[in-house]
CSV table of C-alpha atoms in Angstrom, one decimal:
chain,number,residue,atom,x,y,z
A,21,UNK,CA,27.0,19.7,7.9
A,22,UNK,CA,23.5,21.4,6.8
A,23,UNK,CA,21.7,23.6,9.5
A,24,UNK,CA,19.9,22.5,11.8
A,25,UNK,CA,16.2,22.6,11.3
A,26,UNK,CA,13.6,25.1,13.3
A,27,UNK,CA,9.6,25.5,12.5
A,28,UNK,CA,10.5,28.1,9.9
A,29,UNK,CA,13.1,25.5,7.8
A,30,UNK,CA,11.7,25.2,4.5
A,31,UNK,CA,11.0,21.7,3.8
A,32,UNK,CA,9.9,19.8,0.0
A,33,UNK,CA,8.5,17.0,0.1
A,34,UNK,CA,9.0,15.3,-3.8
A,35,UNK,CA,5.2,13.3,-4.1
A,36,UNK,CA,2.3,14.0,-2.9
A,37,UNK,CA,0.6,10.2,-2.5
A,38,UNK,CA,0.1,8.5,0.6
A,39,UNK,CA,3.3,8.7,2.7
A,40,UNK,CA,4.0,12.3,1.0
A,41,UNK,CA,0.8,13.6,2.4
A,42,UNK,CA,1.0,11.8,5.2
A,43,UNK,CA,4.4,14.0,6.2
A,44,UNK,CA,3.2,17.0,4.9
A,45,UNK,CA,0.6,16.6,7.7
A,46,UNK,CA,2.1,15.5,10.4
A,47,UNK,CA,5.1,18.6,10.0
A,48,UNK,CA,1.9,20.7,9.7
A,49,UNK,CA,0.6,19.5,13.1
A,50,UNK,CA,4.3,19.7,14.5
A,51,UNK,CA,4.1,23.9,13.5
A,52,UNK,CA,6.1,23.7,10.5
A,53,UNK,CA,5.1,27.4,8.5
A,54,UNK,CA,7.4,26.3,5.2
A,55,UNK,CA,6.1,23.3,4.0
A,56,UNK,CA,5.8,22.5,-0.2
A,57,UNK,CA,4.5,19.3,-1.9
A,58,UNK,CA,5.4,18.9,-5.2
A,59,UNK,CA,4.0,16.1,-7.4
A,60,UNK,CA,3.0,15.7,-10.8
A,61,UNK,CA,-0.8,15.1,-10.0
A,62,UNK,CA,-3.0,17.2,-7.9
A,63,UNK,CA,-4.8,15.4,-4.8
A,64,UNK,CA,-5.7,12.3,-5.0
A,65,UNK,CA,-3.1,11.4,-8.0
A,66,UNK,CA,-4.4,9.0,-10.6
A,67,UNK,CA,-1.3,7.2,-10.1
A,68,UNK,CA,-0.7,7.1,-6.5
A,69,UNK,CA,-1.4,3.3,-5.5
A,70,UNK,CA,-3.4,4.9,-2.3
A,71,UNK,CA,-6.1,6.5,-4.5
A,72,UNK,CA,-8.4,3.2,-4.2
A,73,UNK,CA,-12.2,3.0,-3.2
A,74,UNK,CA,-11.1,1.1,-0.3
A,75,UNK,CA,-7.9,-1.0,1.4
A,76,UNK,CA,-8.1,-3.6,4.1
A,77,UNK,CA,-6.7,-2.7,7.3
A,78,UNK,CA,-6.1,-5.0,10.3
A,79,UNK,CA,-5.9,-3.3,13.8
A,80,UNK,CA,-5.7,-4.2,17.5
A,81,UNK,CA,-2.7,-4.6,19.9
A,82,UNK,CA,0.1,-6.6,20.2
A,83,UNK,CA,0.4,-7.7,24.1
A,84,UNK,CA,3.6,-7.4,26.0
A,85,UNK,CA,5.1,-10.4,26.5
A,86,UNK,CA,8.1,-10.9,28.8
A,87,UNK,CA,9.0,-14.2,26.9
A,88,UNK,CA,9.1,-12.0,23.7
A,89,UNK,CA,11.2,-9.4,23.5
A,90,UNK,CA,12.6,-9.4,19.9
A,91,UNK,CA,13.5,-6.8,18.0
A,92,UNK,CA,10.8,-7.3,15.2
A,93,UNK,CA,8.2,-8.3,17.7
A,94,UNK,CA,9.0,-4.6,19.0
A,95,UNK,CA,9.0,-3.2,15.8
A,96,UNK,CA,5.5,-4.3,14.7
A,97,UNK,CA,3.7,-3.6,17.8
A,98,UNK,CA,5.1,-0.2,17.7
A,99,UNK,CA,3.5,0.1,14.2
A,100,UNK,CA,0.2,-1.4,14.7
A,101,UNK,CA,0.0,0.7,18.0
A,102,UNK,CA,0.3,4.1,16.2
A,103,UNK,CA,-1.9,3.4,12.8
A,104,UNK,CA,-4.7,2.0,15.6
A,105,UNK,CA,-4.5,5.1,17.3
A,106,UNK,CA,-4.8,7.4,13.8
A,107,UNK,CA,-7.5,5.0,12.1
A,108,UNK,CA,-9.8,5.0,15.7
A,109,UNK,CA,-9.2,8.3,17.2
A,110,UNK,CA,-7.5,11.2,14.5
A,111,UNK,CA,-10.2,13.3,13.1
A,112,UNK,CA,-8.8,13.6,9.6
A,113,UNK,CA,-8.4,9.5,9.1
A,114,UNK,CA,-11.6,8.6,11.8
A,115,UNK,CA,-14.3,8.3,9.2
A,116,UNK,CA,-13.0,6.1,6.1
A,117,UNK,CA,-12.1,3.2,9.1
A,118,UNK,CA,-15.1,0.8,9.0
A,119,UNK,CA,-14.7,-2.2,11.4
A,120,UNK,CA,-16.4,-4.4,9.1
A,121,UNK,CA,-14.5,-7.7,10.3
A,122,UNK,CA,-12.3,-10.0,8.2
A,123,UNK,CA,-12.7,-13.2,6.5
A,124,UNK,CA,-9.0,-14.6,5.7
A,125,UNK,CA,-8.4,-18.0,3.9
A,126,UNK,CA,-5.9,-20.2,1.9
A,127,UNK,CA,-6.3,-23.5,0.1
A,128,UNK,CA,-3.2,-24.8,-0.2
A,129,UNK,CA,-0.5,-26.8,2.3
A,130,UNK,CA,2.0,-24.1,2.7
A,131,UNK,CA,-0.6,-20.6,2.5
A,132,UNK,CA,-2.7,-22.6,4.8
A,133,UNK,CA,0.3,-23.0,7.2
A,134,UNK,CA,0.9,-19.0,7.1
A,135,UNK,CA,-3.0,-18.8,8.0
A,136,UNK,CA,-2.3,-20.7,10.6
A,137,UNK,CA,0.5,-18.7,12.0
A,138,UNK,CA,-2.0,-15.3,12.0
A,139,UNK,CA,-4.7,-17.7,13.4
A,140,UNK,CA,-1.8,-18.3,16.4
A,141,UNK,CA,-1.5,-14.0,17.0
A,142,UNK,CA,-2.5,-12.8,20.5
A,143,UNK,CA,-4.4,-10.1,18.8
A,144,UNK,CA,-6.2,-12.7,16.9
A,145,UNK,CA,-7.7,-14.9,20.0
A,146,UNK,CA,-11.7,-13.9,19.5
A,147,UNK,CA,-12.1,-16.1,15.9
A,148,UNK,CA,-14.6,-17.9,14.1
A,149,UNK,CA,-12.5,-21.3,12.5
A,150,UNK,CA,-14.2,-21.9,9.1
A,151,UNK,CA,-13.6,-25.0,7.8
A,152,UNK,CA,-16.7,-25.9,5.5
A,153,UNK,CA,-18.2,-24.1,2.2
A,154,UNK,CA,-21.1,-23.9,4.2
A,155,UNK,CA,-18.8,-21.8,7.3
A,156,UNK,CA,-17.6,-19.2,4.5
A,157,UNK,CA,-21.3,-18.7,3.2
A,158,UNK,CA,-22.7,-17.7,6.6
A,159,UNK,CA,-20.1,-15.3,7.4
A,160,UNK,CA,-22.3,-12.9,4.9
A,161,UNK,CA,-26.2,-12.4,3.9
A,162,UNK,CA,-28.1,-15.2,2.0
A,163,UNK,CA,-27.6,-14.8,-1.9
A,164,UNK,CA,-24.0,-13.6,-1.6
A,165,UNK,CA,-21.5,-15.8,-1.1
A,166,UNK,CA,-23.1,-18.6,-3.1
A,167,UNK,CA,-19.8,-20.3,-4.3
A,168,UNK,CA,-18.2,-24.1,-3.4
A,169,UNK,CA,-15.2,-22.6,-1.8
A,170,UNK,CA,-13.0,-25.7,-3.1
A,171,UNK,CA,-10.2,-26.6,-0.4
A,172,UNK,CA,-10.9,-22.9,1.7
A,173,UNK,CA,-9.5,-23.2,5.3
A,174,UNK,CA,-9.3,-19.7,7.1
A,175,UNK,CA,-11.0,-18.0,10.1
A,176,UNK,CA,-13.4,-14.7,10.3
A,177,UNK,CA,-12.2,-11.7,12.7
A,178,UNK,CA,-15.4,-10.1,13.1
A,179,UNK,CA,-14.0,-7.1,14.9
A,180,UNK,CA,-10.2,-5.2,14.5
A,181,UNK,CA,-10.1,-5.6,10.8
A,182,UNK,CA,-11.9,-4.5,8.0
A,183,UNK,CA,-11.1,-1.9,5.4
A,184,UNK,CA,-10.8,2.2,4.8
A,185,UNK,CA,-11.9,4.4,2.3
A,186,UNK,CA,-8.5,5.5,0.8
A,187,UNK,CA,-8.9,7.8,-1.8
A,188,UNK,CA,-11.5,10.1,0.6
A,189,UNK,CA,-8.4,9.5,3.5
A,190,UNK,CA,-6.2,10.9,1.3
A,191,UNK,CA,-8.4,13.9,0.2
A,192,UNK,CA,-8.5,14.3,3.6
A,193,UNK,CA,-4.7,14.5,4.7
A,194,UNK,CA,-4.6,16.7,2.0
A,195,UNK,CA,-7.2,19.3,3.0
A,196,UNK,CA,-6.0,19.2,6.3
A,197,UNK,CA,-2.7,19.8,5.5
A,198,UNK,CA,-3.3,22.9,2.9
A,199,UNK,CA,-5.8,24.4,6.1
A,200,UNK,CA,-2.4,24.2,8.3
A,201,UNK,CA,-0.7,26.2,5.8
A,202,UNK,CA,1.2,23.5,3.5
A,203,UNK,CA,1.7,24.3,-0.1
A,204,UNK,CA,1.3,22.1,-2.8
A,205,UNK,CA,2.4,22.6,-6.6
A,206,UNK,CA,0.9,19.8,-8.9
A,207,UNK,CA,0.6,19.4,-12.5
A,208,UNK,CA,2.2,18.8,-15.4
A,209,UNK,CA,5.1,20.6,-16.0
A,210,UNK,CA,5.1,22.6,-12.7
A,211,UNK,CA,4.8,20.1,-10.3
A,212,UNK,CA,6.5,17.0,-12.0
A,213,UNK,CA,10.1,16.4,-10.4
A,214,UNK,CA,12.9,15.7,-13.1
A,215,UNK,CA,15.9,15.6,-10.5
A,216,UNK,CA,17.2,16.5,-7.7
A,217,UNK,CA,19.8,19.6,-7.0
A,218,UNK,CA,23.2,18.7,-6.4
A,219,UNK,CA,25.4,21.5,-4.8
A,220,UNK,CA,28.5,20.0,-3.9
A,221,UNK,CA,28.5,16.9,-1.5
A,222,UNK,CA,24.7,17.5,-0.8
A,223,UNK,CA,21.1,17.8,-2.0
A,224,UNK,CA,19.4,21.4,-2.0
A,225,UNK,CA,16.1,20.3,-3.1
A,226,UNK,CA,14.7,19.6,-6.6
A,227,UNK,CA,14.4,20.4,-10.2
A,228,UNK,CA,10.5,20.8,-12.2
A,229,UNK,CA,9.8,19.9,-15.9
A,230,UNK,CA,9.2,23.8,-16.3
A,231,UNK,CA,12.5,24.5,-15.3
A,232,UNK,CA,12.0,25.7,-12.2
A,233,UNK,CA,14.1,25.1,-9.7
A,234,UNK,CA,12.6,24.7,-5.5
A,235,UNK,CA,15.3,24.5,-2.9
A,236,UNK,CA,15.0,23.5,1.1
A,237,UNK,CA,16.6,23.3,4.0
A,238,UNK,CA,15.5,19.7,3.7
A,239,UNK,CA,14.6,17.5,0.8
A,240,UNK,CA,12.5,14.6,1.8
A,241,UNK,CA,11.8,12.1,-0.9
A,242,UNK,CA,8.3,10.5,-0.8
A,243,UNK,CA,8.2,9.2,-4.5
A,244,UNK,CA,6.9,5.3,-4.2
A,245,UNK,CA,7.7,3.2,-6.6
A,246,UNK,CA,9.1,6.2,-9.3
A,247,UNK,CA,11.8,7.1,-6.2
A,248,UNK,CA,14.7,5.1,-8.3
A,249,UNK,CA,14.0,7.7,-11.0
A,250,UNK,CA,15.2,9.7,-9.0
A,251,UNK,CA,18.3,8.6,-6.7
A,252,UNK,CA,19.9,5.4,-7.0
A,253,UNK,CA,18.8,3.5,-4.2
A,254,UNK,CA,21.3,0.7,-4.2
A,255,UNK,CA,18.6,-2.2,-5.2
A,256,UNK,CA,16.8,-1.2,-2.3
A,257,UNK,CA,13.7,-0.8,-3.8
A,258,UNK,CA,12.0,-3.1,-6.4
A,259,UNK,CA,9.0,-1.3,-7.9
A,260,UNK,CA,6.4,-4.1,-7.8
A,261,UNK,CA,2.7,-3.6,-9.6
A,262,UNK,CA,-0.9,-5.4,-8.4
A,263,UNK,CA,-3.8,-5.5,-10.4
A,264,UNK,CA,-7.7,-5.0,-9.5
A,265,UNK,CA,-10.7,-4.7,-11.4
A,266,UNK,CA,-14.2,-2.7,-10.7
A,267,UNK,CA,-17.9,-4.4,-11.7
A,268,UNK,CA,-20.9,-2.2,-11.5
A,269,UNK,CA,-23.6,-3.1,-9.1
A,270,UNK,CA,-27.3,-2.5,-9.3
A,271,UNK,CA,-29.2,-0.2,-6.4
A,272,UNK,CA,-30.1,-3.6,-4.3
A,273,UNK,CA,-26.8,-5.2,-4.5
A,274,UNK,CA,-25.4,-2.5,-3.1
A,275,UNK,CA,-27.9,-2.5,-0.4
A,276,UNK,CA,-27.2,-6.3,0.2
A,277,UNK,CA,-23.5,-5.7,0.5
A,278,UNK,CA,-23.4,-2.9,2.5
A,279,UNK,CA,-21.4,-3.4,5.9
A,280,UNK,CA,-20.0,-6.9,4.7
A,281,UNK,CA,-16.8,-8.0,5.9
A,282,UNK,CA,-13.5,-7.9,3.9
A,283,UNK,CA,-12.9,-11.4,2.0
A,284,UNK,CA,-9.5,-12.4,1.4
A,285,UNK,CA,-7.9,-15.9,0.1
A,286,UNK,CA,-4.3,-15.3,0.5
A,287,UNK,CA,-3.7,-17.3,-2.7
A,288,UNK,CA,-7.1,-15.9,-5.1
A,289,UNK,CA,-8.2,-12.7,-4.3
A,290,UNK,CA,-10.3,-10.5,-2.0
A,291,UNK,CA,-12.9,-7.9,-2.2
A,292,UNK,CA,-15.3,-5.7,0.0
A,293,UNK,CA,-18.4,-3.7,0.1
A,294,UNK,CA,-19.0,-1.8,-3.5
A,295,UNK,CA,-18.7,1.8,-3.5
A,296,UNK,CA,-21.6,3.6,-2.6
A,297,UNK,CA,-21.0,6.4,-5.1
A,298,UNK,CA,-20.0,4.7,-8.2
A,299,UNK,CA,-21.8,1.5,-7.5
A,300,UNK,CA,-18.8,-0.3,-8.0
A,301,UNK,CA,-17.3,-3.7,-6.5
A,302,UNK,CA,-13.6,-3.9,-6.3
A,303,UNK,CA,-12.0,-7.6,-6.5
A,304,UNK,CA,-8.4,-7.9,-6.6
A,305,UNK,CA,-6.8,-11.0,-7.5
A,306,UNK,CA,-3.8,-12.2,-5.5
A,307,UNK,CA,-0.5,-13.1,-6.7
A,308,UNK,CA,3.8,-12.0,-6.0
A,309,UNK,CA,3.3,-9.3,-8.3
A,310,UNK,CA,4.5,-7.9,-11.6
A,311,UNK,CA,7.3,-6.0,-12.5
A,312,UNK,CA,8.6,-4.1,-15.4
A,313,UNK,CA,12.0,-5.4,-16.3
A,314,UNK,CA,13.8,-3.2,-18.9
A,315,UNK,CA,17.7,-2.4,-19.6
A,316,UNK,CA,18.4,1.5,-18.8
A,317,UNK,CA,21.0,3.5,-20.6
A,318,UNK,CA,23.5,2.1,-18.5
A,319,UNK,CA,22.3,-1.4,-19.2
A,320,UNK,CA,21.3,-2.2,-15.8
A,321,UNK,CA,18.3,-4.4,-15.4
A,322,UNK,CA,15.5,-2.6,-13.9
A,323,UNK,CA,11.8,-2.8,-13.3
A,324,UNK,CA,10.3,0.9,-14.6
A,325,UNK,CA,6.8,1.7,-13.4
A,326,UNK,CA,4.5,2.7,-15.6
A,327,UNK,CA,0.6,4.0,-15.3
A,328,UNK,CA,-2.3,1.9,-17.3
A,329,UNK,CA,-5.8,2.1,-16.4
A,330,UNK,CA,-6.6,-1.8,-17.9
A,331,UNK,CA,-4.9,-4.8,-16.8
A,332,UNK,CA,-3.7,-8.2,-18.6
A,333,UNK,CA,-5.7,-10.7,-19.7
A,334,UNK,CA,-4.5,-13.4,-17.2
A,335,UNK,CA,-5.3,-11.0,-14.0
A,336,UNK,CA,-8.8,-10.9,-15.9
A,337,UNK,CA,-9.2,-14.8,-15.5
A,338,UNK,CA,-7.7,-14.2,-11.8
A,339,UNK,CA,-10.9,-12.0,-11.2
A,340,UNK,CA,-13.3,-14.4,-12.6
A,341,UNK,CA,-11.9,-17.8,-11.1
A,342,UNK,CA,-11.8,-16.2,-8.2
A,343,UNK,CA,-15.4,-15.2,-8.5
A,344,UNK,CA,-16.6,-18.3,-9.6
A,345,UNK,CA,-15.8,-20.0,-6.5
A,346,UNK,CA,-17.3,-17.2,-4.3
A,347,UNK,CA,-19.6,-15.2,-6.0
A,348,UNK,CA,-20.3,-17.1,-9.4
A,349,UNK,CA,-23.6,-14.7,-9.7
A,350,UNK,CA,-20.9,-11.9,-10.5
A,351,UNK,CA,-18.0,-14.2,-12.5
A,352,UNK,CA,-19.4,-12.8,-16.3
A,353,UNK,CA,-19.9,-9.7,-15.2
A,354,UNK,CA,-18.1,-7.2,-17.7
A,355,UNK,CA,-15.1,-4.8,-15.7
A,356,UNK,CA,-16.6,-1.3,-15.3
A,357,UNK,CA,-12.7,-0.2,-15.0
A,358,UNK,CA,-9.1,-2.0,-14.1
A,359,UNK,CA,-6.0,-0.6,-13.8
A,360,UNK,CA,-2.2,-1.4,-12.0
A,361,UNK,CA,-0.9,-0.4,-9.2
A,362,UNK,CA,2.5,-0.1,-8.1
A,363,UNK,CA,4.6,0.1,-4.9
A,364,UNK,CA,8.3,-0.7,-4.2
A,365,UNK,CA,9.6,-3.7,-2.0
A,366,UNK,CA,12.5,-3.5,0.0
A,367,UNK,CA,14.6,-6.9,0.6
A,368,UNK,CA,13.1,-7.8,3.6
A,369,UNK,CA,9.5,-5.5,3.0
A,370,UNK,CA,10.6,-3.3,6.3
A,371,UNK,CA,10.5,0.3,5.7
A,372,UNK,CA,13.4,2.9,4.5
A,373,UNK,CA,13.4,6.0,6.6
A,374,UNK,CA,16.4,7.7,6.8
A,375,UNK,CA,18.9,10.2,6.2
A,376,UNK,CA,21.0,9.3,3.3
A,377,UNK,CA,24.2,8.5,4.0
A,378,UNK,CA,25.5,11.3,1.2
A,379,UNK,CA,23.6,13.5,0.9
A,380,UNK,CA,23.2,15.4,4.9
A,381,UNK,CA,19.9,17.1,3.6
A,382,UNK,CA,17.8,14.4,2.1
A,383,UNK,CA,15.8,12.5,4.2
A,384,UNK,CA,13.9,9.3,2.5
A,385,UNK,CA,10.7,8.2,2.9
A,386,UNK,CA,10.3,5.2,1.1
A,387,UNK,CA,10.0,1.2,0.6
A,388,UNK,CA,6.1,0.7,1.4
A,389,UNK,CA,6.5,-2.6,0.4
A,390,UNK,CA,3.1,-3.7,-0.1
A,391,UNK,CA,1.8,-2.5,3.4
A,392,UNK,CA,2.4,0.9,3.3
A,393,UNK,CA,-1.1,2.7,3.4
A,394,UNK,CA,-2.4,1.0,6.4
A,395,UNK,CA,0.3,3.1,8.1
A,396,UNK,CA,-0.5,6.6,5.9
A,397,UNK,CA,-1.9,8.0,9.8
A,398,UNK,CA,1.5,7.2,11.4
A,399,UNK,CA,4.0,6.6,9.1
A,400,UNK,CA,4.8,10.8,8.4
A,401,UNK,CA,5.3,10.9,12.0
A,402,UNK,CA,8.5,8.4,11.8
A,403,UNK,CA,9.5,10.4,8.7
A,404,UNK,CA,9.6,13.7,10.8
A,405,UNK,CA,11.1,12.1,14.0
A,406,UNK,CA,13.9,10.7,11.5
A,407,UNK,CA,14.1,14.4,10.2
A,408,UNK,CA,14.7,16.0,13.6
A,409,UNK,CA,17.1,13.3,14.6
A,410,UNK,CA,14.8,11.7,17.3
A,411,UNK,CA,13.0,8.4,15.8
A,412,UNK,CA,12.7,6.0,18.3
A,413,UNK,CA,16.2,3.8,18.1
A,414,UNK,CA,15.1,0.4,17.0
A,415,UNK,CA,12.5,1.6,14.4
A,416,UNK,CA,15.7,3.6,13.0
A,417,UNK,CA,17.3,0.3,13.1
A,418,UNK,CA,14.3,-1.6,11.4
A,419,UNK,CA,13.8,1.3,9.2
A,420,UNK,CA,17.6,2.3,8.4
A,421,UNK,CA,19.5,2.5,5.2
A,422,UNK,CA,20.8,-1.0,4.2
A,423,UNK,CA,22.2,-1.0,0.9
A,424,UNK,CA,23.8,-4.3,2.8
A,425,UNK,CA,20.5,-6.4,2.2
A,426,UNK,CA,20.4,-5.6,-1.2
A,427,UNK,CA,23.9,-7.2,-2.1
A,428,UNK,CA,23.2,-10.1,-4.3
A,429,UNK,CA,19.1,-9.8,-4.5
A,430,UNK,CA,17.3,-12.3,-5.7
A,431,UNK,CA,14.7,-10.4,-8.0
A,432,UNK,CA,12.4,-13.0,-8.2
A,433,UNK,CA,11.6,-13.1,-4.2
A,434,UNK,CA,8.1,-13.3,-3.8
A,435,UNK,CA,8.6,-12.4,-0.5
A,436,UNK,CA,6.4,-14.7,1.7
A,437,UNK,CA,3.6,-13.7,-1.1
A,438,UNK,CA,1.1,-16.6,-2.7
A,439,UNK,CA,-1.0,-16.7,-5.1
A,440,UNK,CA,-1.4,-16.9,-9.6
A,441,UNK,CA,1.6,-18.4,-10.6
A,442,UNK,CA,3.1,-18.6,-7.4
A,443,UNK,CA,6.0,-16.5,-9.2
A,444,UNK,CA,7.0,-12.9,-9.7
A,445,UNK,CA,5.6,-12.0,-13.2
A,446,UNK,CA,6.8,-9.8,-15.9
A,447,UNK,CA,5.0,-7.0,-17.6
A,448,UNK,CA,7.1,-7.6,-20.4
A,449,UNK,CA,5.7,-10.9,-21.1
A,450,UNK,CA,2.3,-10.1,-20.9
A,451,UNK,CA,0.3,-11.4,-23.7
A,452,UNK,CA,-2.9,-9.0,-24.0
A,453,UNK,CA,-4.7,-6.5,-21.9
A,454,UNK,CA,-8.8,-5.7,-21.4
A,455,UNK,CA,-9.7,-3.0,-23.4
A,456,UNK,CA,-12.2,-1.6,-21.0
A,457,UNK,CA,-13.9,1.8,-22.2
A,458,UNK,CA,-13.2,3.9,-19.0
């Protein structure tokens, strides 16, 4: 059995993206003195699928219900409680929150049936049905949303939702953590992770591309979508990729859009205010996802992340159809940059927070699953309470290790996700990419 951990432990913490920061905060808060981040990128990684102008974010409450007292309606109120709580009132997270409201729609019979079922949430009882092109146009300025909106149903939140700044909330975590005495090694080859240490039936820590090597008391593995690199996992992860493009926006359009709420067609795409630095617009079209499906040495199917700053053709007619029938003012407009994104499903898109079952030492912190950054104020906090043994019982349940739900796993699963080819895609297969000068 390792030793116990104490406030002077040393602790690593293997990436440094949006749940790796998030831990090396929260142990910072907790007193921890011997904290190290190592990742192969210094803060905010190019890589890390948190370093975006901006995510959307729902919050608000979950009532108490006497007539509901299921395990996952437990689980999810618990979550939503604690990321309200760091996105309203924690300093470091406070000021990239902007509680812009949400427009949310589908347009076909079965995504329209799912917008229903958020429609039916108590937290969602103070909406604005839109039914009508004419209901989705009003829901912004004059001269904006100027599309038909063919076959849009959906409803507008206009408070408890809207979207953060993530890159600047990352920065953030990160400065507040290094002030509390966390240190971080990034780079290439000094902070990039090549494997773990092995010393008999446990893990000691890890192993750098410049040979060094950095042993803890405890190992905690924060590594996304590249954590099967690392560890075999058990098909517990599936590294799945998104795509989103950037257009440039004149001085008034930014002015126009400013404080807009978030627009987002389950099935087409969404986007939000542009970025008041760069001037930019983000749009993301919506689909399953992409993965990269190659054979390793062993043979094995797998999908292997990789980092490109352009995206495929086909996610470039995404963008524009999806323009066309909002903003068709902006559907020619060339991409000012693009890139991929990936983060890792589980089977049933719950988190994996947990000891592993072999190895006393290492603790993961893992399986984002495609929601994973509205939690990055929280979500170290679980990872530390399953470090000291005293996570709350039925999040450890929810958030367990369950190589179990992996037996068998259909691949393909687009996992209650809608939208492109209603189908999980493959990079492989991809036919051509923009070549955007970035």
């Amino acid at each position: 059995m390792p030793s116990p951990v104490d406030l002077s432990s040393s602790i690593l913490i293997i990436g440094g993206g949006t749940w790796g920061l998030s831990t090396a905060l929260d142990l910072a808060r907790r007193g921890y003195d011997n904290v190290t981040v190592l990742d192969s990128y210094s803060t905010p990684s190019p890589i890390s699928a948190g370093n975006d102008i901006n995510k959307i974010v729902e919050l608000g409450s979950i009532p108490d219900s006497e007539d509901d007292e299921s395990h996952e309606t437990y689980v999810s109120r618990s979550l939503l409680a604690a990321a309200t709580q760091g996105w309203i009132h924690d300093p470091v997270f406070k000021p990239y929150y902007h509680d812009t409201g949400y427009v949310i729609a589908a347009d076909s019979e079965a995504a329209i049936a799912q917008i229903d079922a958020r429609r039916e949430r108590p937290q969602n009882s103070d909406i604005i049905s839109l039914t009508s092109p004419e209901d989705f146009r009003n829901t912004m300025p004059e001269g904006i949303l100027t599309g038909d909106f063919p076959g849009w149903q959906g409803f507008f939140k206009k408070t408890g939702a809207g979207w953060v700044h993530a890159r600047n909330a990352m920065v953030s975590a990160a400065t507040e953590a290094k002030r509390l005495g966390v240190a971080f090694i990034t780079g290439s080859p000094e902070g990039t992770v090549i494997g773990l240490i092995h010393e008999g039936e446990d893990v000691s820590g890890a192993r750098t591309a410049d040979g060094k090597e950095h042993k803890a008391c405890r190992t905690i593995l924060c590594a996304g979508a590249n954590s099967n690199q690392l560890l075999d996992l058990e098909d517990q992860l599936r590294p799945t990729a998104w795509t989103l493009a950037h257009i440039k926006m004149t001085d008034e359009e930014v002015k126009l859009y400013k404080n807009l709420p978030v627009l987002f067609n389950i099935e087409k795409g969404f986007f939000m205010e542009p970025d008041e630095e760069k001037h930019e617009l983000k749009i993301c079209d919506e689909h399953p996802g992409y993965c990269n499906w190659v054979r390793d040495p062993a043979g094995k199917l797998i999908s292997l992340p990789f980092a490109r700053h352009q995206v495929p053709r086909e996610a470039e007619q995404r963008v524009r159809s999806f323009l066309r029938e909002t903003m068709p003012q902006l559907a020619e407009r060339p991409f000012s940059f693009a890139r991929i994104c990936w983060c890792a499903d589980t089977p049933d898109r719950a988190f994996l927070i947990d000891y592993h079952p072999k190895y006393a030492s290492l603790v993961l912190g893992v399986g984002g699953s495609g929601h994973g950054f509205k939690y990055v104020p929280s979500v170290g906090g679980y990872i530390a309470d399953r470090m000291e043994g005293k996570l709350d019982e039925r999040l450890a349940r929810a958030f367990r290790w369950r190589p179990e739900t992996a037996v068998d796993r259909d691949w393909k699963d687009m996992q209650g996700r809608f939208g492109g080819p209603n189908k999980l895609m493959d990079f492989q297969k991809v036919e051509g990419w923009t070549e955007i000068d970035i």
